Tab-separated table of C-alpha atoms in Angstrom:
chain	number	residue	atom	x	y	z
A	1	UNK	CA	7.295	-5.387	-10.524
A	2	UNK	CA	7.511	-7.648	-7.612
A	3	UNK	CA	10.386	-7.506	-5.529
A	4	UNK	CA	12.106	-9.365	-2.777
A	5	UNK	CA	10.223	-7.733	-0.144
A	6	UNK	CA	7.098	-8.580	-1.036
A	7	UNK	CA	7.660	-12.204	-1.391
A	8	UNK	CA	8.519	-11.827	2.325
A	9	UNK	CA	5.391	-10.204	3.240
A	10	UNK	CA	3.345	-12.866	1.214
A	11	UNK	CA	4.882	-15.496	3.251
A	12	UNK	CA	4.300	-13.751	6.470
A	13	UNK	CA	0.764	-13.006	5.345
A	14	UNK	CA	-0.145	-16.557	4.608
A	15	UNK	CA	1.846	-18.097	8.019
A	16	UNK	CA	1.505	-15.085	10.796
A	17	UNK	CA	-0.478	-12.747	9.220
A	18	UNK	CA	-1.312	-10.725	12.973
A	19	UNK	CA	2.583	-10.389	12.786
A	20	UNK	CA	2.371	-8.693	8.854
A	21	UNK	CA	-0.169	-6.611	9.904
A	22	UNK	CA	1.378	-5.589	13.476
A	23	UNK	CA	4.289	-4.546	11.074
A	24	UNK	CA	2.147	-2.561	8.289
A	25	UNK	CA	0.593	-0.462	10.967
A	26	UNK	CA	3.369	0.455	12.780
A	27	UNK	CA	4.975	1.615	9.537
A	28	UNK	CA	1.931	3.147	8.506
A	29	UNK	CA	1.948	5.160	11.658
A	30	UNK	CA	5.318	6.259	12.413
A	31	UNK	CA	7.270	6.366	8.260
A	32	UNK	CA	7.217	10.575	7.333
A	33	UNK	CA	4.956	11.146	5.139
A	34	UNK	CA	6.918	12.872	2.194
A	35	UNK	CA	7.487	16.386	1.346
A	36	UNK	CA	4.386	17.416	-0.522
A	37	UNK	CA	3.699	21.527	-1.316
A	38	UNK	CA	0.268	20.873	-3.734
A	39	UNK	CA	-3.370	21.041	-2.356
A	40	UNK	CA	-4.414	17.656	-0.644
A	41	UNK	CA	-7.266	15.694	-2.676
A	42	UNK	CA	-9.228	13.421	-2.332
A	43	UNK	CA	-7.946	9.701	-1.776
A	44	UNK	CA	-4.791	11.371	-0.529
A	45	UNK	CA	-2.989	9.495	2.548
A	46	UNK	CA	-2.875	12.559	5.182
A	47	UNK	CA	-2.115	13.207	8.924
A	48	UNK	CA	-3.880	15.319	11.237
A	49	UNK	CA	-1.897	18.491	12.389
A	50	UNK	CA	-4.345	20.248	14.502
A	51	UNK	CA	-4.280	20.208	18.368
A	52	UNK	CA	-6.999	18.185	19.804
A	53	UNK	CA	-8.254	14.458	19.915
A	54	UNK	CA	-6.722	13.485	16.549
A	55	UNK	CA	-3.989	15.106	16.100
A	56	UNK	CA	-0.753	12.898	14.492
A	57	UNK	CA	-3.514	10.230	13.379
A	58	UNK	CA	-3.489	9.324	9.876
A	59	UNK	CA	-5.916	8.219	7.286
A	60	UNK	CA	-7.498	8.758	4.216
A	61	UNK	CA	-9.357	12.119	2.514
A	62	UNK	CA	-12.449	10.263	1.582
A	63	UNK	CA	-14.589	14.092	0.829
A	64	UNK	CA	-13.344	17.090	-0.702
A	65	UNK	CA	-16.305	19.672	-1.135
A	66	UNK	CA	-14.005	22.169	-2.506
A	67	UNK	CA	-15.694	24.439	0.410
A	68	UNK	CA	-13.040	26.641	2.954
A	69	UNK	CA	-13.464	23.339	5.104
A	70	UNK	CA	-13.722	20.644	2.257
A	71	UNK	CA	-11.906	17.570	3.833
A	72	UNK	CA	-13.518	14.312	5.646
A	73	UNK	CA	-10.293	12.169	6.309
A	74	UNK	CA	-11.657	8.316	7.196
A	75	UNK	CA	-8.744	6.349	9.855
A	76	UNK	CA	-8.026	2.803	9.322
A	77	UNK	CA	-10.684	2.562	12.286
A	78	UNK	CA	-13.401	3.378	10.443
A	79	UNK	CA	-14.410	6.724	12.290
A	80	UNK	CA	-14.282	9.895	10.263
A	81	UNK	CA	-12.890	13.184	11.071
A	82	UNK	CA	-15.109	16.027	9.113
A	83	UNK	CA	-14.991	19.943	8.501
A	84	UNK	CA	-10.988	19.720	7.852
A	85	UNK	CA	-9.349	22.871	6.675
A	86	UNK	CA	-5.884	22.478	4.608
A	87	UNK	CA	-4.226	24.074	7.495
A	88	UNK	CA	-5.328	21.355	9.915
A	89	UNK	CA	-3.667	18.308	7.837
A	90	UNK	CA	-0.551	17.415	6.029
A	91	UNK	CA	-0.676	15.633	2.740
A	92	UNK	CA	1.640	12.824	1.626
A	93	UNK	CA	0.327	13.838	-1.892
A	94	UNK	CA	-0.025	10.007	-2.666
A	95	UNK	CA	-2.755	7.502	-1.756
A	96	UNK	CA	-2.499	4.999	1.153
A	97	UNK	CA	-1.382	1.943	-0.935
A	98	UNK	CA	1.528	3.905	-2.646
A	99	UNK	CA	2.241	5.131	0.818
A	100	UNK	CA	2.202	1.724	2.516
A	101	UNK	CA	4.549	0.641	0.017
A	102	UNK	CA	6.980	3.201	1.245
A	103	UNK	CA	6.624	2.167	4.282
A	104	UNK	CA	6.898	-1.231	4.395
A	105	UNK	CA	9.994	-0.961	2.008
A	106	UNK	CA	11.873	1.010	5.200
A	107	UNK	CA	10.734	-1.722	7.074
A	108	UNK	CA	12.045	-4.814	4.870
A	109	UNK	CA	14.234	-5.778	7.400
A	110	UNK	CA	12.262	-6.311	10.219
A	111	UNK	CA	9.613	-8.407	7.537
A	112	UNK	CA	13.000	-10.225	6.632
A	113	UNK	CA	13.434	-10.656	10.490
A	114	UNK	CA	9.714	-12.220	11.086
A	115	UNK	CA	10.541	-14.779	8.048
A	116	UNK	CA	13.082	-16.286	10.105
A	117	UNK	CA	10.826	-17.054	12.316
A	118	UNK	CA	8.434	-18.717	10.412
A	119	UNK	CA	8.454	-22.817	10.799
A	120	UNK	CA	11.215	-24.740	8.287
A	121	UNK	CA	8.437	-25.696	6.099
A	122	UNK	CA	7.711	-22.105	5.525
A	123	UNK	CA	11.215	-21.219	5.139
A	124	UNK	CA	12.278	-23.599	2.680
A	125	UNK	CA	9.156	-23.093	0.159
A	126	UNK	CA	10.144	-19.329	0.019
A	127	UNK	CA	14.086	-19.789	-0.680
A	128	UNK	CA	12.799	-22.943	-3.443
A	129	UNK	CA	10.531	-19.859	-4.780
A	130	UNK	CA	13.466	-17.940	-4.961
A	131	UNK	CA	15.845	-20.385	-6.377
A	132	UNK	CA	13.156	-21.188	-8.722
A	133	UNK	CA	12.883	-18.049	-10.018
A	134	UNK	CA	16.439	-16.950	-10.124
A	135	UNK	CA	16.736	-19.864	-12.752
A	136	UNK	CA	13.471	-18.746	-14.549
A	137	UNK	CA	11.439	-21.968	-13.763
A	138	UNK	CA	7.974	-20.410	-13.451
A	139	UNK	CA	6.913	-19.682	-16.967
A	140	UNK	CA	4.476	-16.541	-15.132
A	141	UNK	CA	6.897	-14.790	-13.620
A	142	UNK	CA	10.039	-13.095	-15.533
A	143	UNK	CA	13.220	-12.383	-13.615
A	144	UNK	CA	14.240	-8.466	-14.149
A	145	UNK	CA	16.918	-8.521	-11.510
A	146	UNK	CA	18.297	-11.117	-9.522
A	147	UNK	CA	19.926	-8.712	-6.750
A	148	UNK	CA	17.894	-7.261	-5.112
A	149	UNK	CA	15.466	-9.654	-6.568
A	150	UNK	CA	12.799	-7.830	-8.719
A	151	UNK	CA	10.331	-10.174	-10.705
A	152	UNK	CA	7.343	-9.170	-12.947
A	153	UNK	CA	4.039	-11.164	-14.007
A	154	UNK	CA	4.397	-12.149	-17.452
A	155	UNK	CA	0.231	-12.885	-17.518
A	156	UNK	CA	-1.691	-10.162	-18.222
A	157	UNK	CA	-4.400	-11.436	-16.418
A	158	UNK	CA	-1.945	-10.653	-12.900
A	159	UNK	CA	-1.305	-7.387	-13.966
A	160	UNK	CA	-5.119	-6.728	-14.108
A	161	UNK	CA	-5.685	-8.329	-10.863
A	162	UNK	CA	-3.481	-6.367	-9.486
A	163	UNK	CA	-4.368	-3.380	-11.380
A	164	UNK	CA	-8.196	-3.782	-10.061
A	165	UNK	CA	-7.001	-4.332	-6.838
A	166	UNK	CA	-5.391	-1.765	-6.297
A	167	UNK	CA	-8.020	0.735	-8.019
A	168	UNK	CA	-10.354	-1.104	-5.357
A	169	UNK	CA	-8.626	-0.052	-1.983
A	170	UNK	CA	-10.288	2.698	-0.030
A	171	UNK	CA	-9.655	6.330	-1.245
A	172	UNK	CA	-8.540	5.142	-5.107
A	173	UNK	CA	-9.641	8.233	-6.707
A	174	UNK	CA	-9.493	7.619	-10.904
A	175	UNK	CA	-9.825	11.011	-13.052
A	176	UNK	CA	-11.532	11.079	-16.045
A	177	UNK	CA	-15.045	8.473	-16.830
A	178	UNK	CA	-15.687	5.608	-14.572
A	179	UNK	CA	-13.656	2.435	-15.249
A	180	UNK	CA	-17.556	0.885	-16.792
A	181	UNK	CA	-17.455	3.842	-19.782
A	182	UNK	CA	-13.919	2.738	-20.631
A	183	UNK	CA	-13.387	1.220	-24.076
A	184	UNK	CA	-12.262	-2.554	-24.040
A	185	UNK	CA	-8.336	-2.119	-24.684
A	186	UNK	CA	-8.057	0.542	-21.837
């Protein structure tokens, strides 16, 4: 489902995309992570609880060794925090991407906000898109909702895109065989 939202961020992404990404990492940084009582895993969007050099930083559990100190968590930096014991982080219990998507949904008005900044040309292509769309003109996208405005891909070629995308991100962690065993109508 795509909704409103993200059409904003799109637009911001193509026009002022240092503004977008300004945006994601101050949500990133500062949205609670949710209530979660289960043992952190791996690809699991965490923060760092214990006193010292990184604590309140966030990032990714990119190593679980299963060990009394199983836990590498990787920041959006790059540099990696090892030898992490459960009591030194707090789990969101979700990855990054779900948890971005959280995020930026708090934030929608403040993405709505940057839009109206964005020159006329800009402006007017994303209310056509909308108008567009509320009159189901684009034969790949399907309205579900018209307030607040919630489209899907009708292709299944974007779901798959989007599907593979979003099993690429950093700290996607997939049970079961590896997506290259998987039968052809997985």
């Amino acid at each position: 489902v795509i909704e409103d939202r993200q059409l904003d961020e799109a637009a911001l992404g193509l026009e002022r995309p240092e503004v977008l990404e300004a945006i994601r990492e101050r949500s990133t940084a500062s949205f609670p992570l949710p209530p979660f009582d289960g043992r952190a895993e791996r690809g699991h969007f965490v923060e760092i609880i214990e006193k010292g050099e990184h604590s309140g930083k966030r990032g990714v559990i990119t190593t679980d060794d299963k060990s009394s100190r199983p836990y590498t968590v990787t920041f959006p930096c790059g540099k990696r925090r090892y030898g992490l014991s459960p009591a030194q982080l707090r789990s969101s219990g979700v990855d990054k991407t779900t948890f971005l998507g959280h995020a930026m949904a708090a934030c929608a008005a403040e993405v709505r906000s940057a839009c109206g900044q964005l020159p006329a040309e800009m402006r007017d292509s994303l209310a056509e898109l909308r108008g567009q769309v509320a009159r189901d003109e684009l034969p790949l996208l399907s309205l579900l909702q018209a307030e607040p405005l919630q489209l899907q891909s009708s292709h299944l070629s974007f779901q798959e895109y989007f599907a593979a995308r979003a099993l690429c991100k950093e700290g996607t962690h997939l049970s079961g065989a590896p997506p290259w065993q998987w039968p052809a109508g997985w």
